[in-house]
Amino acid sequence: AQSVTQPDIHITVSEGASLELRCNYSYGATPYLFWYVQSPGQGLQLLLKYFSGDTLVQGIKGFEAEFKRSQSSFNLRKPSVHWSDAAEYFCAVNAGNNRKLIWGLGTSLAVNP
Amino acid sequence: DTEVTQTPKHLVMGMTNKKSLKCEQHMGHRAMYWYKQKAKKPPELMFVYSYEKLSINESVPSRFSPECPNSSLLNLHLHALQPEDSALYLCASSQDRLAGFTDTQYFGPGTRLTVL
């Protein structure tokens, strides 16, 4: 069965530091992978997605993610974190049809000034 | 423009009330979704409409009744809810182009529902 694991429940970084949020998936076929961000009390905003092609994907707000099939990973990175990046981050993978997603439990990011 | 709008932003209702949540998108998307999200948890899929027909119902209790009047609008009618139904209700939409192809889902800001 498909699954998504975000090993880090909570991460704290200092402003200006680099960031990597981990996402591991389990899916038998070619995965479609997504990262969403949710600020407190807000909806989910798409950061980036991977469907095929170049395994390094650029997204909004300076984020990027790298798809590594051999490691079943799709880690999210940002070279320099801003205080406004404090939020909940969710990784998701398609669930075998075009309308259902399997979600990770999320990683809560705190940013110290 | 990837915008999905939801009204109201906040809703407080008693267990005997009837209320409705509304969602609208003007991106020409043909699939629309309702999700329920508890604090610090991922969203849980409730319903999916594809081309204005109910495509997925994730065994949601009948006190939640979805409606898709047209391709741009999605409603969620609420009746006799329980306090445990208090949550953030999110609407999303996607293009729904081809069977087996995963389209990107775009989310609205949500309605914060409190059931007293």
Coordinates of C-alpha atoms in Angstrom, one line a residue:
Chain A
A1 CA 0.0 0.0 0.0
Q2 CA 1.1 3.5 -0.7
S3 CA 2.4 5.5 2.2
V4 CA 4.3 8.7 3.0
T5 CA 6.6 9.2 5.9
Q6 CA 7.9 12.5 7.2
P7 CA 10.3 11.5 9.9
D8 CA 10.6 14.9 11.6
I9 CA 7.5 16.0 13.4
H10 CA 9.1 19.3 14.5
I11 CA 12.1 21.2 13.3
T12 CA 13.6 24.5 14.6
V13 CA 16.1 26.4 12.6
S14 CA 17.6 29.9 12.9
E15 CA 16.8 32.5 10.4
G16 CA 19.2 32.5 7.5
A17 CA 20.2 28.8 8.1
S18 CA 19.6 26.2 5.5
L19 CA 16.7 23.8 5.7
E20 CA 16.0 20.2 4.6
L21 CA 12.7 18.5 5.3
R22 CA 12.6 14.8 4.7
C23 CA 9.9 12.8 2.9
N24 CA 10.0 9.1 2.1
Y25 CA 7.3 7.4 0.1
S26 CA 6.2 3.9 -0.7
Y27 CA 4.6 3.5 -4.1
G28 CA 5.0 0.7 -6.7
A29 CA 4.7 2.7 -9.9
T30 CA 6.0 6.1 -10.9
P31 CA 5.0 8.5 -8.1
Y32 CA 3.6 11.9 -8.5
L33 CA 4.9 13.9 -5.5
F34 CA 3.9 17.2 -3.9
W35 CA 4.9 19.5 -1.2
Y36 CA 2.4 21.8 0.4
V37 CA 2.8 24.4 3.1
Q38 CA 0.2 25.6 5.6
S39 CA 0.5 28.7 7.6
P40 CA -1.5 28.8 10.9
G41 CA -5.2 29.1 10.2
Q42 CA -4.7 29.0 6.5
G43 CA -5.3 26.7 3.6
L44 CA -2.7 24.5 1.9
Q45 CA -0.4 26.2 -0.7
L46 CA 1.4 24.2 -3.3
L47 CA 5.2 24.7 -3.0
L48 CA 6.3 22.3 -5.8
K49 CA 5.5 19.0 -7.5
Y50 CA 7.3 16.2 -9.4
F51 CA 5.6 14.3 -12.1
S52 CA 8.5 13.3 -14.4
G53 CA 11.7 14.7 -16.0
D54 CA 14.4 16.6 -14.1
T55 CA 14.7 15.2 -10.6
L56 CA 15.5 18.6 -9.1
V57 CA 12.4 20.6 -9.0
Q58 CA 12.2 24.3 -8.3
G59 CA 9.2 25.8 -6.5
I60 CA 7.9 29.0 -5.1
K61 CA 9.4 31.0 -2.2
G62 CA 12.9 29.8 -3.0
F63 CA 12.2 26.1 -2.2
E64 CA 13.5 23.1 -4.2
A65 CA 13.1 19.4 -3.9
E66 CA 15.0 16.4 -5.3
F67 CA 13.4 13.2 -6.3
K68 CA 15.6 10.2 -5.6
R69 CA 14.0 7.0 -6.9
S70 CA 16.7 4.7 -5.4
Q71 CA 16.0 6.2 -1.9
S72 CA 12.3 6.6 -2.4
S73 CA 12.7 10.2 -1.2
F74 CA 11.5 13.6 -2.1
N75 CA 13.3 16.0 0.3
L76 CA 12.5 19.7 0.4
R77 CA 15.3 22.2 0.7
K78 CA 15.8 25.9 1.1
P79 CA 19.3 27.5 1.3
S80 CA 18.3 30.4 3.6
V81 CA 15.2 30.3 5.8
H82 CA 13.1 33.4 6.5
W83 CA 11.0 33.9 9.6
S84 CA 7.9 33.8 7.4
D85 CA 8.7 30.2 6.5
A86 CA 7.5 29.1 9.9
A87 CA 4.6 26.8 9.0
E88 CA 3.4 23.2 8.7
Y89 CA 4.8 21.3 5.7
F90 CA 3.1 18.3 4.1
C91 CA 4.4 15.9 1.6
A92 CA 1.9 13.9 -0.5
V93 CA 2.0 11.2 -3.2
N94 CA -0.7 10.1 -5.6
A95 CA -2.7 7.1 -4.5
G96 CA -3.0 5.2 -7.7
N97 CA -5.8 7.2 -9.3
N98 CA -5.9 10.8 -10.3
R99 CA -8.0 12.1 -7.5
K100 CA -6.6 10.8 -4.2
L101 CA -3.5 11.7 -2.4
I102 CA -1.7 10.0 0.4
W103 CA -0.4 12.5 2.9
G104 CA 2.5 12.5 5.4
L105 CA 1.8 13.6 8.9
G106 CA 3.5 16.9 8.4
T107 CA 6.6 18.6 9.7
S108 CA 6.1 21.7 11.8
L109 CA 8.9 24.3 11.2
A110 CA 9.8 26.9 13.7
V111 CA 12.2 29.7 12.9
N112 CA 14.3 31.4 15.5
P113 CA 15.2 35.1 15.0
Chain B
D1 CA -4.9 32.5 -11.4
T2 CA -4.9 29.5 -9.0
E3 CA -7.6 30.7 -6.6
V4 CA -10.2 28.8 -4.8
T5 CA -12.5 30.8 -2.5
Q6 CA -14.5 29.6 0.5
T7 CA -17.2 31.2 2.5
P8 CA -17.7 31.7 5.4
K9 CA -14.2 32.0 6.9
H10 CA -15.6 31.0 10.3
L11 CA -18.8 29.3 11.3
V12 CA -20.2 28.5 14.8
M13 CA -23.3 26.3 14.9
G14 CA -25.3 24.3 17.4
M15 CA -25.9 20.6 17.0
T16 CA -29.5 21.2 15.8
N17 CA -28.6 23.9 13.2
K18 CA -28.5 23.5 9.4
K19 CA -25.8 25.4 7.7
S20 CA -23.8 25.3 4.4
L21 CA -20.3 25.9 3.3
K22 CA -19.6 27.3 -0.1
C23 CA -16.6 26.9 -2.4
E24 CA -16.0 28.5 -5.8
Q25 CA -13.3 28.3 -8.4
H26 CA -12.9 30.0 -11.8
M27 CA -10.0 28.1 -13.2
G28 CA -12.0 25.8 -15.4
H29 CA -11.2 22.8 -13.2
R30 CA -13.6 19.9 -13.5
A31 CA -12.8 18.1 -10.2
M32 CA -13.7 19.6 -6.8
Y33 CA -12.9 18.2 -3.4
W34 CA -14.0 18.5 0.3
Y35 CA -11.5 17.8 3.0
K36 CA -11.7 17.9 6.8
Q37 CA -8.6 18.8 8.7
K38 CA -8.0 18.6 12.5
A39 CA -5.3 20.7 14.1
K40 CA -1.7 19.6 13.3
K41 CA -3.0 16.7 11.1
P42 CA -3.0 16.2 7.3
P43 CA -6.3 16.8 5.5
E44 CA -8.7 13.9 5.3
L45 CA -10.6 13.5 2.0
M46 CA -14.4 13.5 2.3
F47 CA -15.8 13.9 -1.2
V48 CA -14.8 14.3 -4.8
Y49 CA -16.9 15.6 -7.6
S50 CA -15.8 15.0 -11.2
Y51 CA -17.7 16.8 -14.0
E52 CA -20.4 17.6 -11.5
K53 CA -21.0 14.0 -10.5
L54 CA -20.0 12.5 -7.1
S55 CA -17.0 10.4 -7.8
I56 CA -15.7 9.6 -4.3
N57 CA -17.4 9.5 -0.9
E58 CA -15.0 8.4 1.8
S59 CA -17.8 6.9 4.0
V60 CA -18.7 10.3 5.4
P61 CA -21.6 10.4 7.8
S62 CA -24.9 11.5 6.2
R63 CA -25.0 14.6 8.3
F64 CA -22.6 16.0 5.7
S65 CA -24.2 16.4 2.3
P66 CA -22.3 17.7 -0.7
E67 CA -23.7 19.4 -3.7
C68 CA -22.2 20.5 -7.0
P69 CA -24.6 22.9 -8.7
N70 CA -22.2 23.6 -11.6
S71 CA -18.6 23.1 -12.5
S72 CA -17.5 26.2 -10.6
L73 CA -19.4 25.7 -7.3
L74 CA -19.3 23.2 -4.5
N75 CA -21.4 23.3 -1.4
L76 CA -21.3 21.2 1.8
H77 CA -24.6 21.1 3.7
L78 CA -24.3 20.5 7.4
H79 CA -27.1 19.2 9.6
A80 CA -27.1 17.7 13.2
L81 CA -23.4 17.9 13.5
Q82 CA -21.5 16.7 16.6
P83 CA -18.8 18.6 18.5
E84 CA -16.2 16.3 17.1
D85 CA -17.0 17.6 13.7
S86 CA -15.3 20.9 14.6
A87 CA -12.4 21.3 12.2
L88 CA -11.1 23.2 9.3
Y89 CA -13.0 22.3 6.1
L90 CA -10.9 22.7 3.0
C91 CA -12.1 22.8 -0.6
A92 CA -9.8 22.0 -3.5
S93 CA -10.0 21.8 -7.2
S94 CA -8.0 20.2 -10.0
Q95 CA -8.2 19.9 -13.8
D96 CA -9.2 16.2 -13.9
R97 CA -7.8 15.8 -17.4
L98 CA -7.2 12.1 -17.9
A99 CA -8.0 8.9 -16.1
G100 CA -5.0 7.7 -14.2
F101 CA -3.2 11.0 -14.4
T102 CA -2.7 12.9 -11.1
D103 CA -3.6 16.5 -11.4
T104 CA -2.4 19.1 -9.0
Q105 CA -5.0 20.1 -6.4
Y106 CA -5.3 23.7 -5.5
F107 CA -6.8 24.5 -2.1
G108 CA -8.9 27.3 -0.7
P109 CA -8.3 29.0 2.6
G110 CA -10.8 26.9 4.5
T111 CA -13.8 27.4 6.8
R112 CA -13.1 27.1 10.5
L113 CA -16.2 25.2 11.9
T114 CA -17.0 25.1 15.5
V115 CA -19.9 22.9 16.7
L116 CA -21.3 23.7 20.1

